Coordinates of C-alpha atoms in Angstrom, one line a residue:
M290 CA 125.4 104.2 67.7
I291 CA 122.2 104.5 69.7
Q292 CA 121.9 101.6 72.2
P293 CA 118.6 99.6 71.7
Y294 CA 115.8 100.3 74.1
K295 CA 114.6 97.5 76.4
H296 CA 111.8 98.1 78.8
E297 CA 112.4 97.9 82.5
P298 CA 111.4 94.5 83.9
L299 CA 108.8 94.2 86.7
T300 CA 109.9 92.9 90.0
D301 CA 109.1 89.3 91.0
F302 CA 107.9 89.7 94.6
S303 CA 107.6 85.9 95.0
V304 CA 111.4 86.1 95.4
E305 CA 112.1 86.6 99.1
E306 CA 115.0 88.9 98.5
N307 CA 112.8 91.3 96.4
R308 CA 110.0 91.1 99.0
Q309 CA 112.4 92.1 101.8
A310 CA 113.8 94.9 99.6
Y311 CA 110.3 96.4 99.3
L312 CA 109.6 96.0 103.0
N313 CA 112.9 97.9 103.7
A314 CA 111.9 100.5 101.2
L315 CA 108.7 101.1 103.1
K316 CA 110.7 101.6 106.2
T317 CA 112.9 104.1 104.4
V318 CA 109.9 106.1 103.3
E319 CA 108.4 105.9 106.7
S320 CA 111.6 107.5 108.1
Y321 CA 111.0 110.7 106.2
L322 CA 107.2 111.0 106.4
G323 CA 105.9 114.5 107.3
Q324 CA 109.0 116.3 105.9
E325 CA 108.6 119.7 104.2
Y326 CA 109.3 120.2 100.5
E327 CA 110.1 123.5 98.8
L328 CA 109.3 125.1 95.5
V329 CA 112.1 125.1 93.0
I330 CA 112.3 128.2 90.8
G331 CA 115.4 128.9 88.7
G332 CA 117.3 126.5 91.0
E333 CA 116.3 128.5 94.1
K334 CA 114.5 126.6 96.9
I335 CA 111.5 128.7 98.1
S336 CA 109.4 127.9 101.2
T337 CA 105.9 129.3 101.5
E338 CA 103.7 129.6 104.5
E339 CA 100.8 127.9 102.8
K340 CA 101.3 124.2 102.3
I341 CA 99.7 121.3 100.4
I342 CA 99.4 118.6 103.0
S343 CA 99.6 115.1 101.5
Y344 CA 97.9 112.3 103.3
N345 CA 98.0 108.5 103.0
P346 CA 94.7 107.6 101.4
A347 CA 94.8 104.2 103.3
N348 CA 95.4 105.9 106.6
K349 CA 93.9 109.4 106.7
Q350 CA 95.9 110.4 109.8
E351 CA 99.3 109.8 108.3
V352 CA 100.9 112.8 106.7
I353 CA 103.2 112.0 103.8
G354 CA 104.6 115.4 103.5
R355 CA 104.0 119.2 103.5
V356 CA 104.7 120.8 100.2
S357 CA 105.1 124.6 99.7
K358 CA 102.3 126.0 97.6
A359 CA 102.9 128.5 94.8
N360 CA 100.8 131.5 94.2
K361 CA 100.5 133.8 91.1
E362 CA 103.5 135.9 92.1
L363 CA 105.7 132.8 92.4
A364 CA 104.3 131.3 89.3
E365 CA 105.3 134.5 87.5
K366 CA 108.8 134.3 89.0
A367 CA 109.0 130.7 87.7
M368 CA 107.8 131.7 84.3
Q369 CA 110.5 134.4 84.0
A370 CA 113.2 131.9 85.1
A371 CA 112.0 129.4 82.5
V372 CA 111.9 132.1 79.7
E373 CA 115.5 133.1 80.6
T374 CA 116.8 129.6 80.8
F375 CA 115.2 128.6 77.5
K376 CA 117.7 131.0 75.8
T377 CA 120.6 128.6 76.7
W378 CA 118.8 125.3 77.1
K379 CA 117.5 125.3 73.5
K380 CA 121.0 125.6 72.3
T381 CA 122.3 122.8 74.5
K382 CA 123.3 119.7 72.4
A383 CA 120.7 117.0 72.2
E384 CA 123.3 114.5 73.4
I385 CA 123.8 116.4 76.7
R386 CA 120.0 116.7 77.2
A387 CA 119.6 113.0 76.6
D388 CA 122.5 112.2 79.0
V389 CA 120.6 113.9 81.8
L390 CA 117.7 111.5 81.2
F391 CA 119.9 108.5 81.1
K392 CA 121.5 109.5 84.4
A393 CA 118.1 110.1 86.0
A394 CA 117.0 106.7 84.8
A395 CA 120.1 105.1 86.5
I396 CA 119.3 107.0 89.8
L397 CA 115.7 105.8 89.7
R398 CA 116.7 102.3 89.0
R399 CA 118.9 102.3 92.1
R400 CA 116.1 103.8 94.2
K401 CA 113.3 101.8 92.4
H402 CA 111.7 100.3 95.5
E403 CA 111.9 103.5 97.4
F404 CA 109.9 105.4 94.8
S405 CA 107.4 102.5 94.5
A406 CA 107.0 102.4 98.3
L407 CA 106.4 106.1 98.3
M408 CA 103.6 105.6 95.8
T409 CA 102.2 102.8 98.1
K410 CA 102.0 105.4 100.8
E411 CA 101.1 108.6 98.9
A412 CA 98.9 107.2 96.1
G413 CA 97.6 104.0 97.8
K414 CA 99.2 101.8 95.1
P415 CA 99.6 98.1 95.8
W416 CA 103.2 96.7 95.4
R417 CA 102.7 95.4 91.9
E418 CA 101.0 98.5 90.6
A419 CA 103.6 100.8 92.2
D420 CA 106.5 98.7 90.8
A421 CA 105.0 99.0 87.3
D422 CA 104.6 102.8 87.7
T423 CA 108.3 103.2 88.6
A424 CA 109.4 100.9 85.8
E425 CA 107.3 102.9 83.3
A426 CA 109.0 106.1 84.6
I427 CA 112.4 104.6 83.9
D428 CA 111.2 103.5 80.5
F429 CA 110.1 107.0 79.6
L430 CA 113.5 108.4 80.5
E431 CA 115.4 105.8 78.5
F432 CA 113.0 105.9 75.5
Y433 CA 112.7 109.7 75.1
G434 CA 116.5 110.1 75.5
R435 CA 117.0 107.7 72.6
Q436 CA 114.2 109.3 70.5
M437 CA 115.9 112.7 70.8
L438 CA 119.2 111.3 69.6
R439 CA 117.3 110.0 66.5
L440 CA 115.6 113.4 65.9
K441 CA 118.6 115.7 66.6
D442 CA 119.7 115.9 63.0
G443 CA 116.2 116.4 61.6
M444 CA 114.8 114.6 58.6
P445 CA 116.3 114.3 55.1
V446 CA 114.8 116.4 52.3
Q447 CA 115.8 116.8 48.7
S448 CA 118.4 119.3 47.5
R449 CA 119.0 120.4 43.9
P450 CA 122.3 121.2 42.2
N451 CA 124.0 124.3 43.8
E452 CA 121.5 124.2 46.7
F453 CA 121.6 122.5 50.1
N454 CA 118.3 122.1 52.1
R455 CA 117.9 121.0 55.7
Y456 CA 114.8 120.2 57.7
D457 CA 115.5 120.5 61.5
Y458 CA 113.4 120.4 64.6
I459 CA 113.7 123.2 67.1
P460 CA 112.1 123.4 70.6
L461 CA 108.9 125.4 71.2
G462 CA 109.6 127.3 74.4
V463 CA 108.2 127.3 77.9
G464 CA 105.8 124.4 78.6
I465 CA 103.3 123.9 81.5
I466 CA 103.2 120.3 82.7
I467 CA 100.0 119.5 84.6
S468 CA 100.3 115.9 85.8
P469 CA 97.8 113.5 87.4
W470 CA 97.8 111.6 90.7
N471 CA 97.0 108.2 89.4
F472 CA 100.4 107.6 87.7
P473 CA 102.2 110.1 90.0
L474 CA 105.7 109.1 88.9
A475 CA 105.4 107.6 85.4
I476 CA 103.1 110.2 83.7
M477 CA 104.5 113.1 85.7
A478 CA 108.1 112.1 84.8
G479 CA 107.2 111.1 81.2
T480 CA 105.5 114.4 80.3
T481 CA 108.1 116.5 82.0
V482 CA 111.2 114.9 80.4
A483 CA 109.6 114.6 77.0
A484 CA 109.4 118.4 77.0
I485 CA 112.9 118.9 78.6
V486 CA 114.8 116.6 76.3
S487 CA 113.2 118.3 73.3
G488 CA 114.9 121.5 74.4
N489 CA 112.1 123.2 76.2
T490 CA 112.0 124.6 79.8
V491 CA 109.1 123.7 82.0
L492 CA 106.9 124.6 84.9
L493 CA 105.7 121.4 86.7
K494 CA 102.4 121.6 88.5
P495 CA 101.8 118.1 89.9
A496 CA 98.5 116.8 91.2
S497 CA 97.8 118.1 94.7
A498 CA 97.1 114.6 96.0
T499 CA 100.6 113.4 95.1
P500 CA 103.1 116.3 95.3
V501 CA 105.8 114.5 97.4
I502 CA 106.6 112.0 94.6
A503 CA 107.0 114.9 92.2
A504 CA 109.2 116.8 94.6
K505 CA 111.4 113.7 95.0
F506 CA 111.6 113.4 91.2
V507 CA 112.7 117.0 90.9
E508 CA 115.6 116.1 93.2
V509 CA 116.5 113.2 91.0
M510 CA 116.7 115.5 87.9
E511 CA 118.9 117.9 89.9
E512 CA 121.2 115.1 90.9
A513 CA 121.3 114.0 87.2
G514 CA 122.8 117.4 86.3
L515 CA 119.8 119.3 84.9
P516 CA 120.8 123.0 84.8
K517 CA 118.9 125.4 87.1
G518 CA 115.8 126.9 85.6
V519 CA 115.0 124.1 83.1
L520 CA 112.6 122.4 85.5
N521 CA 110.7 124.7 87.8
F522 CA 108.5 123.0 90.5
V523 CA 105.3 125.0 91.2
P524 CA 102.7 122.9 93.0
G525 CA 99.5 124.9 93.7
S526 CA 95.8 125.4 93.1
G527 CA 94.5 124.7 89.6
A528 CA 92.1 127.6 89.9
E529 CA 94.9 130.0 90.9
V530 CA 98.3 128.8 89.6
G531 CA 97.0 126.5 86.8
D532 CA 94.7 129.0 85.2
Y533 CA 97.3 131.8 85.5
L534 CA 100.0 129.7 83.7
V535 CA 97.6 128.3 81.0
D536 CA 96.6 131.9 80.2
H537 CA 100.1 133.3 80.3
K538 CA 101.4 135.1 77.1
D539 CA 104.8 133.3 77.5
T540 CA 103.3 129.8 77.7
R541 CA 104.1 128.1 74.4
F542 CA 102.5 124.7 75.2
V543 CA 100.5 122.9 77.8
S544 CA 100.9 119.2 78.5
F545 CA 98.0 118.0 80.6
T546 CA 96.8 114.6 81.9
G547 CA 93.6 114.4 83.8
S548 CA 89.8 114.6 83.6
R549 CA 87.7 115.4 80.5
D550 CA 86.2 118.5 82.2
V551 CA 89.5 120.0 83.2
G552 CA 91.0 119.2 79.8
L553 CA 88.2 120.9 78.0
R554 CA 88.6 124.0 80.2
I555 CA 92.4 124.1 79.4
F556 CA 91.6 123.7 75.7
E557 CA 89.2 126.7 75.8
R558 CA 91.5 128.9 77.9
S559 CA 94.7 128.0 75.9
A560 CA 92.9 129.0 72.7
K561 CA 92.5 132.6 73.8
L562 CA 95.1 135.1 72.8
A563 CA 96.7 136.9 75.8
D564 CA 98.1 140.5 75.4
G565 CA 101.6 140.2 73.9
Q566 CA 101.2 136.6 72.8
I567 CA 102.7 135.9 69.4
W568 CA 101.8 132.2 68.8
M569 CA 99.0 129.8 69.1
K570 CA 99.6 127.6 72.2
R571 CA 99.9 123.9 71.6
L572 CA 97.9 121.5 73.8
I573 CA 98.9 117.9 74.5
A574 CA 96.0 116.4 76.4
E575 CA 95.3 112.9 77.7
M576 CA 91.9 112.9 79.3
G577 CA 89.3 110.3 80.3
G578 CA 88.2 106.9 79.1
K579 CA 85.2 104.6 79.4
D580 CA 86.9 101.5 78.3
T581 CA 85.3 98.2 77.1
I582 CA 86.3 94.6 77.0
V583 CA 84.3 92.8 74.3
V584 CA 83.9 89.0 74.8
D585 CA 83.0 87.1 71.7
S586 CA 81.1 83.7 71.8
E587 CA 84.3 82.1 70.3
A588 CA 86.7 83.0 73.1
D589 CA 88.7 81.6 76.0
L590 CA 86.1 82.4 78.6
E591 CA 88.3 81.8 81.7
W592 CA 91.0 84.2 80.2
A593 CA 88.2 86.7 79.4
A594 CA 87.0 86.7 83.0
Q595 CA 90.5 87.1 84.4
S596 CA 91.2 89.9 82.0
I597 CA 88.1 91.8 83.0
V598 CA 88.9 91.4 86.7
A599 CA 92.5 92.5 86.4
S600 CA 91.6 95.5 84.1
A601 CA 88.6 96.6 86.1
F602 CA 90.1 96.4 89.7
G603 CA 93.8 96.9 89.3
F604 CA 94.7 100.0 91.3
S605 CA 91.0 100.3 92.3
G606 CA 90.0 101.0 88.7
Q607 CA 91.7 104.4 89.0
K608 CA 93.2 104.3 85.5
C609 CA 92.0 106.1 82.4
S610 CA 92.5 102.7 80.7
A611 CA 90.6 100.6 83.2
C612 CA 87.9 98.3 82.1
S613 CA 84.6 99.9 83.3
R614 CA 82.4 98.1 80.7
A615 CA 82.2 94.4 79.8
V616 CA 80.1 93.8 76.6
V617 CA 79.6 90.1 76.2
V618 CA 77.9 88.2 73.3
K619 CA 74.6 86.7 74.7
D620 CA 75.6 83.0 74.1
V621 CA 78.4 83.2 76.8
Y622 CA 77.1 86.2 78.8
D623 CA 76.0 84.3 82.0
Q624 CA 79.1 82.1 82.0
V625 CA 81.5 85.1 81.8
L626 CA 79.5 87.2 84.3
N627 CA 79.3 84.4 86.9
R628 CA 83.0 83.6 86.6
V629 CA 84.0 87.3 87.0
V630 CA 81.8 87.4 90.1
E631 CA 83.6 84.2 91.4
L632 CA 87.0 85.8 90.8
T633 CA 86.0 89.1 92.4
N634 CA 84.5 88.0 95.6
P635 CA 87.7 86.7 97.2
L636 CA 89.7 89.9 96.4
T637 CA 91.1 91.5 99.5
V638 CA 90.8 95.3 100.0
G639 CA 93.0 97.1 102.6
D640 CA 96.3 98.9 103.3
P641 CA 98.4 98.4 100.1
A642 CA 101.6 98.4 102.3
D643 CA 100.4 94.8 103.1
Q644 CA 101.5 92.7 100.1
G645 CA 98.5 90.4 100.7
N646 CA 95.9 93.0 99.7
F647 CA 94.9 93.0 96.0
M648 CA 93.3 96.4 96.2
G649 CA 94.1 99.5 98.2
P650 CA 92.0 102.7 98.7
V651 CA 90.7 105.2 96.3
I652 CA 92.6 108.5 96.3
D653 CA 90.6 110.8 98.6
Q654 CA 87.3 111.8 100.1
N655 CA 86.0 113.4 96.9
A656 CA 86.7 110.3 94.9
F657 CA 85.1 108.1 97.7
V658 CA 81.9 110.2 97.6
K659 CA 81.7 110.3 93.8
I660 CA 82.2 106.6 93.3
N661 CA 79.6 105.7 96.0
E662 CA 77.1 108.0 94.3
Y663 CA 77.7 106.0 91.1
I664 CA 77.2 102.8 93.0
E665 CA 73.8 104.0 94.1
I666 CA 73.0 104.9 90.5
G667 CA 74.1 101.5 89.4
K668 CA 71.7 99.9 91.9
Q669 CA 68.8 101.6 90.1
E670 CA 70.1 100.9 86.6
G671 CA 71.2 97.3 86.9
K672 CA 71.7 94.2 89.1
L673 CA 74.3 94.4 91.8
M674 CA 76.4 91.2 91.6
A675 CA 79.3 91.9 93.8
G676 CA 80.7 94.7 96.1
G677 CA 78.7 97.9 96.5
E678 CA 80.1 98.4 100.0
S679 CA 82.6 100.9 101.3
D680 CA 84.3 102.2 104.5
D681 CA 86.1 105.5 105.1
S682 CA 86.7 105.2 108.8
T683 CA 90.5 104.8 108.4
G684 CA 91.0 105.1 104.7
F685 CA 89.0 105.4 101.5
F686 CA 88.1 101.8 100.8
I687 CA 85.5 100.6 98.3
K688 CA 84.9 96.9 97.5
P689 CA 85.3 95.9 93.8
T690 CA 81.8 96.3 92.4
I691 CA 80.0 94.6 89.5
F692 CA 76.7 95.5 88.0
A693 CA 74.9 93.3 85.4
D694 CA 72.2 93.5 82.9
L695 CA 72.7 97.2 82.1
D696 CA 71.4 99.1 79.2
S697 CA 74.3 100.2 77.1
K698 CA 73.1 103.9 77.4
A699 CA 72.9 103.7 81.3
R700 CA 74.9 106.3 83.2
I701 CA 77.1 103.5 84.7
M702 CA 77.9 102.5 81.1
Q703 CA 78.5 106.1 79.8
E704 CA 80.1 108.2 82.5
E705 CA 83.7 107.9 83.7
I706 CA 83.6 106.7 87.4
F707 CA 87.3 106.3 88.0
G708 CA 86.8 103.6 90.6
P709 CA 86.4 99.9 91.1
V710 CA 83.1 99.5 89.3
V711 CA 82.5 97.5 86.2
G712 CA 79.2 97.2 84.3
F713 CA 78.0 94.3 82.1
A714 CA 75.9 94.6 79.0
K715 CA 74.7 91.9 76.7
A716 CA 75.1 92.0 72.9
K717 CA 73.1 89.8 70.5
D718 CA 76.2 89.3 68.3
F719 CA 79.8 90.5 67.7
T720 CA 78.8 93.4 65.4
E721 CA 76.4 94.8 68.1
A722 CA 79.1 94.3 70.7
I723 CA 81.5 96.6 68.7
E724 CA 78.6 99.1 68.2
I725 CA 78.1 99.2 72.0
A726 CA 81.8 99.5 72.6
N727 CA 81.8 102.6 70.4
N728 CA 78.8 104.3 71.9
T729 CA 80.5 106.6 74.4
E730 CA 82.1 110.0 73.8
Y731 CA 85.5 108.5 74.7
G732 CA 88.0 106.4 72.6
L733 CA 91.0 105.5 74.7
T734 CA 91.5 101.7 75.2
G735 CA 89.5 98.6 74.4
A736 CA 90.0 94.8 74.3
V737 CA 88.5 92.0 72.3
I738 CA 88.7 88.4 73.5
T739 CA 88.0 86.1 70.6
K740 CA 89.4 83.2 68.6
N741 CA 87.7 84.4 65.4
R742 CA 90.3 86.0 63.1
A743 CA 87.5 87.7 61.0
H744 CA 86.2 89.3 64.1
M745 CA 89.6 90.5 65.1
E746 CA 90.0 92.3 61.7
Q747 CA 86.5 93.7 62.0
A748 CA 87.4 95.1 65.4
R749 CA 90.8 96.4 64.1
Q750 CA 88.9 98.5 61.6
D751 CA 85.7 99.4 63.5
F752 CA 86.5 99.6 67.2
H753 CA 87.4 103.3 67.5
V754 CA 90.0 103.5 70.3
G755 CA 93.6 104.6 70.4
N756 CA 94.8 101.4 72.0
L757 CA 93.1 98.1 71.0
Y758 CA 94.2 94.9 72.6
F759 CA 93.4 91.4 71.4
N760 CA 93.1 88.5 73.9
R761 CA 94.4 90.4 76.9
G762 CA 93.2 93.1 79.3
C763 CA 92.8 96.8 78.3
T764 CA 95.4 98.2 80.7
G765 CA 99.2 98.0 80.9
A766 CA 100.6 99.7 77.8
I767 CA 104.4 99.5 77.7
V768 CA 106.5 102.5 76.6
G769 CA 107.8 101.9 73.0
Y770 CA 105.7 98.8 72.6
Q771 CA 102.1 100.1 72.8
P772 CA 102.3 103.9 72.4
F773 CA 99.4 105.2 74.5
G774 CA 96.7 107.8 73.8
G775 CA 93.2 108.0 72.5
F776 CA 90.5 109.7 70.4
N777 CA 87.5 111.9 70.8
M778 CA 87.0 113.0 74.5
S779 CA 90.0 110.9 75.5
G780 CA 92.4 113.6 74.3
T781 CA 94.4 115.1 71.5
D782 CA 95.5 111.7 69.9
S783 CA 99.0 112.1 71.3
K784 CA 100.9 108.8 71.7
A785 CA 103.0 108.8 74.9
G786 CA 105.9 106.4 74.5
G787 CA 105.5 106.5 70.7
P788 CA 107.9 107.4 67.9
D789 CA 106.4 110.8 67.2
Y790 CA 105.6 112.0 70.8
L791 CA 108.6 114.3 71.1
L792 CA 107.6 116.0 67.8
L793 CA 104.6 117.5 69.7
H794 CA 107.2 119.5 71.8
M795 CA 109.1 120.8 68.7
Q796 CA 108.5 122.7 65.5
A797 CA 110.1 122.1 62.1
K798 CA 112.4 124.6 60.4
T799 CA 113.6 124.5 56.8
T800 CA 116.9 126.1 55.9
S801 CA 118.0 126.4 52.3
E802 CA 121.5 127.5 51.2
L803 CA 122.4 128.5 47.6
Y804 CA 126.0 127.4 46.7

């Protein structure tokens, strides 16, 4: 019998024992800062002269680690290792594949604070955000292991007299996993193990901003008993290694999480037939968002303001699900806006290793420059109500920023900023608020704060997003509870942590035997 899935609880850091455990974990991580990490290809550790140097975004001088960088030749070597290993891994029993995930989850659970502390250092995640990231990674391991046990015998189909029919799922082949820096453990681990437990072999190319977390996770999978060659670790340049692997004739599928522009580029490249390719590549893509919290006139306005602040500024707004637009019905607009400003002004910004800081840095210099450019645009398009200031002298810090009285078609209201910036727009009534919420090219998450049941049902039908939340913020989907993924330019409608996610990594095969 498959044990029921329960999601990993978040840590209560108001408990002194837990607080001390996290401080100790930070010391553990500090003890191995600056170490070198190798590629892993067919189980072989390979060091290269060229390194990706990972820095602490809160302290630009602090080197987190130096990770060997793959090139085309090593990417090809990894591809051949994955192709060869697939021959045996695809025939490995689903129970054995799932057991690797369950063992990895147990290891992560024991080292939970260490992995979270590493994210505080490498990704600039505050304690609470890092803890949630690690919990989600554990959830993905536990959930996908159980899902594979449910799918291993296929699905029932009809049989006639003297005939027996079966409908089974078989793995696709070699997958390329291109993971993001903003959930450097959860999404990287989730996309990787979904492919692996389904019977595929993979090449993992993590984001260049957070490769050390990925290297540490590869070590966990090895410790959990994953055979050599199933998971090949090939960090490198997107333009060199990423393009080469997306284009490769032996690539069967690509699982990508990242920006709209890169996702569309992969979509186009993966659609082209390479010499010797005998299939259409499958793409699983989770891209951007421009997510809206709608506040109705009939709503708990204090809760609405708190939801906007938490969703807009948690992890410096660097989530594809972050609230970057607040659309408020005119009757309560000023009240909600003023309360959001009141709640935002006291928020502290600084080194996330200090538990007292609500917000840490943005990820790097490029993000810092881009977000500041949008803040300047916002000053032209709307009224600056809070923030608008930044400092990159030691790390990449930007104050939580609020713009008011924006036109719904303003750039600040349309383009993904991926930083701590939220824009407010006024709607004459609830119907117009939903129309504004739908007026971007994205369709990832959204929230509606209302006490009006008819308006809830209207939003359930008309608000075109993959994840819609009522009377809560628009971030924080839990694996198995709120399967995550969106519409339009937000991706391929895949639902991470959902009941059919593993099927994207498999194909169905019908067998029919005449008796």
